[in-house]
GROMACS .gro file of C-alpha atoms in nm:
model
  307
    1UNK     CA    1   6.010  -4.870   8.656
    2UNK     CA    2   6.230  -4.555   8.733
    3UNK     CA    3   6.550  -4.713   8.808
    4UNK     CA    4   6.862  -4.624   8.983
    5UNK     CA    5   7.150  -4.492   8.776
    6UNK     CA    6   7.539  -4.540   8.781
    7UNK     CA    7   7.865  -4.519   8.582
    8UNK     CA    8   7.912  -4.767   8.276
    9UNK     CA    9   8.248  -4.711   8.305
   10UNK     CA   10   8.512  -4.565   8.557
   11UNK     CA   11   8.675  -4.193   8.426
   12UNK     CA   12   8.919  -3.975   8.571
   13UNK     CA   13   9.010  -3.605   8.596
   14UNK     CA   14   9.297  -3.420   8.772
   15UNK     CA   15   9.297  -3.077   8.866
   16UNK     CA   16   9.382  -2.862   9.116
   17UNK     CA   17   9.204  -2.776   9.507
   18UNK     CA   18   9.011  -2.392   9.483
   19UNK     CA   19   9.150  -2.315   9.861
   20UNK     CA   20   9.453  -2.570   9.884
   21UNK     CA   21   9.599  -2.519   9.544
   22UNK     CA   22   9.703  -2.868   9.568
   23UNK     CA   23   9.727  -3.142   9.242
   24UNK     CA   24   9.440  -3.409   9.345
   25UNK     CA   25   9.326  -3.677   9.096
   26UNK     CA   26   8.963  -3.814   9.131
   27UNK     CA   27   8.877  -4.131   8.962
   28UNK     CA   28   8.517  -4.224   8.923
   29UNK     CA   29   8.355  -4.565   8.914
   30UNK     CA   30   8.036  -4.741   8.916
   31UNK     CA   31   7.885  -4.834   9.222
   32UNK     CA   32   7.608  -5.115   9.278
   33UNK     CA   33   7.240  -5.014   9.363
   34UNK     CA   34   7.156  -4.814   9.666
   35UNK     CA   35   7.543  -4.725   9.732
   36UNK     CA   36   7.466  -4.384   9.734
   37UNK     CA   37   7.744  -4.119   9.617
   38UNK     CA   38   8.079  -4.244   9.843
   39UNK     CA   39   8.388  -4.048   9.870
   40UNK     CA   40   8.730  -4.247   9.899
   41UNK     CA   41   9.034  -4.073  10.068
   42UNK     CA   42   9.336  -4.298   9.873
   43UNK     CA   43   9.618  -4.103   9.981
   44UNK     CA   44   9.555  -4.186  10.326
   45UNK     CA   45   9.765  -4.459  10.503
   46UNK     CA   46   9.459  -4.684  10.549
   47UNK     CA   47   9.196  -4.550  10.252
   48UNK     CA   48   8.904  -4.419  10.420
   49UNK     CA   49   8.552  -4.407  10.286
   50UNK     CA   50   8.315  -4.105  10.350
   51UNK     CA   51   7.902  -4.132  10.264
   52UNK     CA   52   7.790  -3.825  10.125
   53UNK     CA   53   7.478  -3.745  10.358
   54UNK     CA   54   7.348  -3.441  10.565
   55UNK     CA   55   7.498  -3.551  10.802
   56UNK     CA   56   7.807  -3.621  10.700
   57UNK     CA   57   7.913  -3.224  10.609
   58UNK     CA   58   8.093  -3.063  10.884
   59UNK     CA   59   8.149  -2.742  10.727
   60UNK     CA   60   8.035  -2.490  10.524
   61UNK     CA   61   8.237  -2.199  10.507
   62UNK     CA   62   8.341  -2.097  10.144
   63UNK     CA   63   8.230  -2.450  10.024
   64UNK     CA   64   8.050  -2.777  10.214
   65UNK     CA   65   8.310  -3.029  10.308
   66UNK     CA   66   8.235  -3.401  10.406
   67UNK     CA   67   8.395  -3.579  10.711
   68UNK     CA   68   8.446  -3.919  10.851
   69UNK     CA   69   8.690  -3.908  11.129
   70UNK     CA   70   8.997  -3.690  11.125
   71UNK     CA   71   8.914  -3.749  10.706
   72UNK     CA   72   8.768  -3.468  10.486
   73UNK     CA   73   8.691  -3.383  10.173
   74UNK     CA   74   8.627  -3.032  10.081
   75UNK     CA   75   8.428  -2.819   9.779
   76UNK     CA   76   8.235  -3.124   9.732
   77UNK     CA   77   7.927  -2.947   9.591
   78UNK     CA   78   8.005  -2.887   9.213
   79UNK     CA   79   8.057  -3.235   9.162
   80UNK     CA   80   7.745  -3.321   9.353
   81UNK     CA   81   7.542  -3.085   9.156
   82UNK     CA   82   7.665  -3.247   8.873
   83UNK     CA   83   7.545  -3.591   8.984
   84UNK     CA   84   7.212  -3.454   9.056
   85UNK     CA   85   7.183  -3.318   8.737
   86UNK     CA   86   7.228  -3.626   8.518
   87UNK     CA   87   7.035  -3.850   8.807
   88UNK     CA   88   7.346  -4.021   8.893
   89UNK     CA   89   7.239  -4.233   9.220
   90UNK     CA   90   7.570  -4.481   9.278
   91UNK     CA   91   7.925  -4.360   9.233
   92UNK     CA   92   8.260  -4.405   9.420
   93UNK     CA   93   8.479  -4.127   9.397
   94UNK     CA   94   8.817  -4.216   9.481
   95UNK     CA   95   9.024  -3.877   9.544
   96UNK     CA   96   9.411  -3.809   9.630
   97UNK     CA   97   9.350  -3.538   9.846
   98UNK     CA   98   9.095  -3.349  10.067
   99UNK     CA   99   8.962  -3.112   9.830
  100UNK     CA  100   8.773  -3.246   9.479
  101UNK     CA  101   8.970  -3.046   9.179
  102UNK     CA  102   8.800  -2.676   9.104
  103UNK     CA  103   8.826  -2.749   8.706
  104UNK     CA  104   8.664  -2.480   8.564
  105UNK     CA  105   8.491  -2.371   8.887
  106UNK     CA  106   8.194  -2.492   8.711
  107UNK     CA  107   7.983  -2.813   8.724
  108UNK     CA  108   8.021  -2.842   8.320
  109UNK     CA  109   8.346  -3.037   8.310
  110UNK     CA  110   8.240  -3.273   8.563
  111UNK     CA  111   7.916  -3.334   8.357
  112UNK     CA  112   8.126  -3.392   8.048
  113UNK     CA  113   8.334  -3.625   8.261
  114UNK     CA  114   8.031  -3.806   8.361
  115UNK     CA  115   7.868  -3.800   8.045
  116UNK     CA  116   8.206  -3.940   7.882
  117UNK     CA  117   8.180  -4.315   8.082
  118UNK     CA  118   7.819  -4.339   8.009
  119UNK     CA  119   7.534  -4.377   8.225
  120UNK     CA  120   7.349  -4.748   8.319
  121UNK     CA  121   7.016  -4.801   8.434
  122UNK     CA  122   7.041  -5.031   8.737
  123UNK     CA  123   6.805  -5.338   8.806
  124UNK     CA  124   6.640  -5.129   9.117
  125UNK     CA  125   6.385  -4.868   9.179
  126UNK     CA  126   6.522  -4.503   9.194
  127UNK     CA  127   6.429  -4.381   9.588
  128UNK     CA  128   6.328  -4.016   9.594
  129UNK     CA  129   6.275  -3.792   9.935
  130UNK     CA  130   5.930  -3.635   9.899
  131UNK     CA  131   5.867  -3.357  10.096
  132UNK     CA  132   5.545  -3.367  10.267
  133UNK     CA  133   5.518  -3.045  10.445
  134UNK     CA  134   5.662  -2.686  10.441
  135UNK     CA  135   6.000  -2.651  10.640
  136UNK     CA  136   6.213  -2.327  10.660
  137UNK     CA  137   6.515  -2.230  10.813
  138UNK     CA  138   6.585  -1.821  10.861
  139UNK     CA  139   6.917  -1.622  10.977
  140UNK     CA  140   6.933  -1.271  11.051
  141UNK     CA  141   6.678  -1.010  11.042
  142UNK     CA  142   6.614  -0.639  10.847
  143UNK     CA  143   6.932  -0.587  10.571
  144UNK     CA  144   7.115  -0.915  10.712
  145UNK     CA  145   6.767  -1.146  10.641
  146UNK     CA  146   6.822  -1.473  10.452
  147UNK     CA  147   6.645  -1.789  10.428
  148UNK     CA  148   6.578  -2.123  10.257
  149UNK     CA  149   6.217  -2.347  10.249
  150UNK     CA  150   6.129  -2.640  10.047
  151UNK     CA  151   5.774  -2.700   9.991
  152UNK     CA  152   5.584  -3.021   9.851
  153UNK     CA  153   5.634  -3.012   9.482
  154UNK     CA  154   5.563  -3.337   9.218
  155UNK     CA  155   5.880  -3.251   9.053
  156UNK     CA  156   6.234  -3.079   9.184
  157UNK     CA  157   6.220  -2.673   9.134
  158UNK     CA  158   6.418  -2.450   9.273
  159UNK     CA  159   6.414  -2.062   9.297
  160UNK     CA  160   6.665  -1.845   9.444
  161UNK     CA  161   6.750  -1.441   9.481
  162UNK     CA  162   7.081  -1.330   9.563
  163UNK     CA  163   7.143  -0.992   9.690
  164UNK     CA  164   7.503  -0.792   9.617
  165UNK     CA  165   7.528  -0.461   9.625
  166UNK     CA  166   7.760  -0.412   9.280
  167UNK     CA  167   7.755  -0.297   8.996
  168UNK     CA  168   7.823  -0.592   8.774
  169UNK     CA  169   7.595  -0.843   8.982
  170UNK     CA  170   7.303  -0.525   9.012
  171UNK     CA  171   7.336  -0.502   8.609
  172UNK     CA  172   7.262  -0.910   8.550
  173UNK     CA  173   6.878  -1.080   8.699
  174UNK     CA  174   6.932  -1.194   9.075
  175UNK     CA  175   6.640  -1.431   9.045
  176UNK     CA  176   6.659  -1.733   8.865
  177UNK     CA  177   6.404  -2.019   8.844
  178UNK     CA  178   6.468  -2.398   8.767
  179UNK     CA  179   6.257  -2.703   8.704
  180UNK     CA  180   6.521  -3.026   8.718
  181UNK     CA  181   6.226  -3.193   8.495
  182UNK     CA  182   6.331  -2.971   8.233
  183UNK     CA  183   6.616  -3.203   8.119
  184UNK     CA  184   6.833  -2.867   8.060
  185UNK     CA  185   7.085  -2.863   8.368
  186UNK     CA  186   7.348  -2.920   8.141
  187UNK     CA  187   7.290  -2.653   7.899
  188UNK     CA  188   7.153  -2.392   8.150
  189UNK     CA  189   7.248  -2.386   8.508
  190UNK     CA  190   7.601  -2.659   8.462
  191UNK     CA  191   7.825  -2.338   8.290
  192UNK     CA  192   7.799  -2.104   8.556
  193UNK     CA  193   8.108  -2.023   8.745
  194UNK     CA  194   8.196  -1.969   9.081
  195UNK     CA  195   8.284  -1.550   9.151
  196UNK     CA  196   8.475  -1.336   9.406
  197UNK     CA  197   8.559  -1.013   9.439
  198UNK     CA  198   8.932  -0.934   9.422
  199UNK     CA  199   8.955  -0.759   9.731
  200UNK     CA  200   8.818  -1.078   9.894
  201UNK     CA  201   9.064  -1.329   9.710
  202UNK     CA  202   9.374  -1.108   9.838
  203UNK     CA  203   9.248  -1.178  10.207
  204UNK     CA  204   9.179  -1.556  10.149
  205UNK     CA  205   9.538  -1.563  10.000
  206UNK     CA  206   9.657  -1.412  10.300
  207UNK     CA  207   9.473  -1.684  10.506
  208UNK     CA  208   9.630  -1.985  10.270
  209UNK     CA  209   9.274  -2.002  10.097
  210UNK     CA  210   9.195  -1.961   9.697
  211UNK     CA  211   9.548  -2.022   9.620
  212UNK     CA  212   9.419  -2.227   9.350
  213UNK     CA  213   9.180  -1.980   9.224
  214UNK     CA  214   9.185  -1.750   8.928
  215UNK     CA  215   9.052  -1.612   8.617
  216UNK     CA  216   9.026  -1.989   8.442
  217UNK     CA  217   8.803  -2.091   8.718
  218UNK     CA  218   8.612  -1.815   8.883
  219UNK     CA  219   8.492  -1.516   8.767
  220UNK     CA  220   8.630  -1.195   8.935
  221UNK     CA  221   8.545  -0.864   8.993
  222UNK     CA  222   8.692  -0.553   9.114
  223UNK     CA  223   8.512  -0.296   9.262
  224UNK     CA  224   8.288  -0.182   8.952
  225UNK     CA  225   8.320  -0.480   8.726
  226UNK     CA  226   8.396  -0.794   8.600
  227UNK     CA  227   8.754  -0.878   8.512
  228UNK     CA  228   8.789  -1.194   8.276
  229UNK     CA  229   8.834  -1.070   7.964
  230UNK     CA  230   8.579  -1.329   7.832
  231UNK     CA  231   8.305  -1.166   8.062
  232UNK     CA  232   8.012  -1.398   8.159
  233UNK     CA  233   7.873  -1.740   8.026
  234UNK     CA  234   7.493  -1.599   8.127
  235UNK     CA  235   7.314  -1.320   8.151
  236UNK     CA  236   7.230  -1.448   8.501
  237UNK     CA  237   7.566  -1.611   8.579
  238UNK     CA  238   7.571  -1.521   8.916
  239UNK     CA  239   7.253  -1.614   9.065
  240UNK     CA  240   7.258  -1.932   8.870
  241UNK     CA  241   7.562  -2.037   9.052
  242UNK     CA  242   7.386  -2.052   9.321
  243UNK     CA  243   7.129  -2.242   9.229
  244UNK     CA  244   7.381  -2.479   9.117
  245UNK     CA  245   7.567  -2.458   9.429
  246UNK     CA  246   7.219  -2.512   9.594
  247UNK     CA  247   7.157  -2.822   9.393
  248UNK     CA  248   7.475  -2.982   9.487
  249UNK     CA  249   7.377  -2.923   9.877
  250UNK     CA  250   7.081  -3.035   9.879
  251UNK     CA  251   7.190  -3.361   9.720
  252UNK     CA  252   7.391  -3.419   9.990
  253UNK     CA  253   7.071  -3.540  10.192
  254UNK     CA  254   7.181  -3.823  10.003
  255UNK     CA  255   6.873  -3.918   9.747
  256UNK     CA  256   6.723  -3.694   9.498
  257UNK     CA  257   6.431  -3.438   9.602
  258UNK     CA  258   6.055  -3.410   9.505
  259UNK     CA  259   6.005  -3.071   9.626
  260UNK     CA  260   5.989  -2.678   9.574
  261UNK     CA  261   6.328  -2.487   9.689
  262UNK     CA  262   6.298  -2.158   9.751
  263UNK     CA  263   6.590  -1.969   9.918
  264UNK     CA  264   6.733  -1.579   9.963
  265UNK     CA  265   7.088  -1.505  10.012
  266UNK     CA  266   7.158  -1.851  10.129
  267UNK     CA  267   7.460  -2.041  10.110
  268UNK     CA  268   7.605  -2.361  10.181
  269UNK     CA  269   7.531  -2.338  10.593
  270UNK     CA  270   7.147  -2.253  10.594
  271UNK     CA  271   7.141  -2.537  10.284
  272UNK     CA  272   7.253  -2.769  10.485
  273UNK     CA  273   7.081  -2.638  10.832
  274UNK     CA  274   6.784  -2.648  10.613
  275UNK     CA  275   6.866  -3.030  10.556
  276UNK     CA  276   6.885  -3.092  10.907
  277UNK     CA  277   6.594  -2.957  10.966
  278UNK     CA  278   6.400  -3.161  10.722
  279UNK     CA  279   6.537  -3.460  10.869
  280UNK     CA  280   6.485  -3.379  11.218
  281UNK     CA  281   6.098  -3.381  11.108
  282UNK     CA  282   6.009  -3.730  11.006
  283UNK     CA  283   5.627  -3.625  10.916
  284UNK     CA  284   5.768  -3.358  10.687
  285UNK     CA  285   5.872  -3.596  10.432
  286UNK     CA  286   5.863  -4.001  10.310
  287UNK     CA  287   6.023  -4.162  10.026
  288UNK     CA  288   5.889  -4.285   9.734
  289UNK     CA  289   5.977  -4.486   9.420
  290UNK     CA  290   5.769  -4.569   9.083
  291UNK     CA  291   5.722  -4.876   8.944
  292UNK     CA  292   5.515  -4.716   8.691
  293UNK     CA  293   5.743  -4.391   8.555
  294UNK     CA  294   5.419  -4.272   8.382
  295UNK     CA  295   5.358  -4.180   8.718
  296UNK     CA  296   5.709  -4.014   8.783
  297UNK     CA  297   5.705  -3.600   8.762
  298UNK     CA  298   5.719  -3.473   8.437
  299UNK     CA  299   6.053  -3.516   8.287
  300UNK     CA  300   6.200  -3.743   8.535
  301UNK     CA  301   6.101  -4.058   8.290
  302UNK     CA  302   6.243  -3.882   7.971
  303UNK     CA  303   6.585  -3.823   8.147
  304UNK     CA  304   6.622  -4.235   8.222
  305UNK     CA  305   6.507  -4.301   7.873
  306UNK     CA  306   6.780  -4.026   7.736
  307UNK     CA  307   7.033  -4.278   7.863
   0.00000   0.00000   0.00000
């Protein structure tokens, strides 16, 4: 059987919020089969606990933030991408504030923290949403087109082209291809940071956003090119963000996907519109479990057994 998958052990991290600047602390513990990934506000006066689901994201601009209430938790998606990449299906995530740490404005140092208290195999069947049909969501037409799709797919791929008009993104690949069943999230799409353009993090400053940003957890660029002295992690750093940012929305719908993503220029609102829209279609998809993983996609058995 393909089983569910949770913490052995509870970890912690502390760090500070991208946009608030704020200290937060998360700690992480196990959760019992078909929790799902749960958010706890702990700072609040009565705790309150927020169900990552499609649903449950009530905005997307600069980052997708979660909601229950007058609660929030914002930037969630890193962490979530990290969680999808090491098949993580049960966690509570206790937090001290409404936005989860930036780190390293990465998903690497929440895989290491994830990896550090050990993964268990649960005593339950692992639930995936298979997509049974085509669905696509579009925004803007000519120069301001951009779109996202998921197609049936035995497996989780995703594909995605971004589309800046600068010199250090137009000198790297905008098109980057992953296959989850790979078992190489970690070591090829995890690193990639976050990026801005300076002129852009001067204005969010001025708006009481990014003030926890800078060079140790984004990369930035000035008009003509990039400005950490370390330069990039990838040769296609900035289009694998987003698929990394991409994989962390899309496991918001709450269980992990059998299906093709495909997606240009899209972000963390047409992700999530694109969720909607799956959902709002129940004869585009079903879910499915396997009692025998022979029969899982390719890969998908290896990862449990990795653990």
């Amino acid at each position: 059987m393909l089983s569910q998958r949770t913490l052995k052990s509870l970890t912690r991290a502390v760090g500070v919020g991208l946009h608030s600047g704020e200290r937060v602390e998360l700690t992480l513990r196990p959760a019992p089969p078909d929790t799902g990934i749960v958010f706890r506000r702990v700072d609040l006066p009565e705790p309150v606990d927020i169900p990552v689901n499609a649903t449950s994201v009530t905005d997307t601009r600069l980052a997708s933030t979660i909601s229950s209430g007058h609660a929030k938790v914002r930037t969630v998606e890193h962490l979530m991408s990290a969680c999808a990449g090491l098949g993580l299906d049960n966690l509570y995530i206790d937090i001290t504030a409404e936005e989860v740490p930036i780190l390293d404005g990465s998903a690497s140092s929440f895989v290491y923290l994830l990896q550090s208290a050990g993964i268990e195999l649960q005593k339950a069947p692992k639930q995936f949403l298979r997509v049974k049909k085509a669905v696509e969501v579009r925004e803007g037409e000519g120069d301001q087109l951009k779109w996202a799709r998921l197609d049936p797919h035995h497996g989780f791929t995703l594909s995605f082209e971004i589309d800046f008009d600068h010199p250090a993104v137009d000198s790297t690949a905008q098109r980057v291809e992953f296959d989850m069943g790979s078992g190489r999230y970690s070591r090829d799409i995890a690193r990639a940071r976050t990026f801005a353009f300076s002129r852009d993090v001067e204005m969010m400053r001025a708006s009481g956003l990014a003030l926890g940003g800078g060079f140790d957890n984004a990369i930035v660029m000035d008009d003509f090119k990039v400005l950490n002295s370390d330069g990039l992690r990838y040769a296609e750093e900035f289009a694998k963000h987003k698929i990394l940012d991409a994989i962390g929305d899309l496991y918001c719908i709450g269980k992990p996907m059998l299906a093709a993503y495909g997606a240009f220029r899209s972000g963390h609102g047409l992700n999530n519109k694109l969720l909607r829209e799956l959902l709002a279609q129940p004869d585009a998809y079903d879910m499915v479990t396997f009692p025998d993983e022979r029969k899982a996609p390719a890969g998908f058995a290896q990862l449990a057994r990795a653990w």
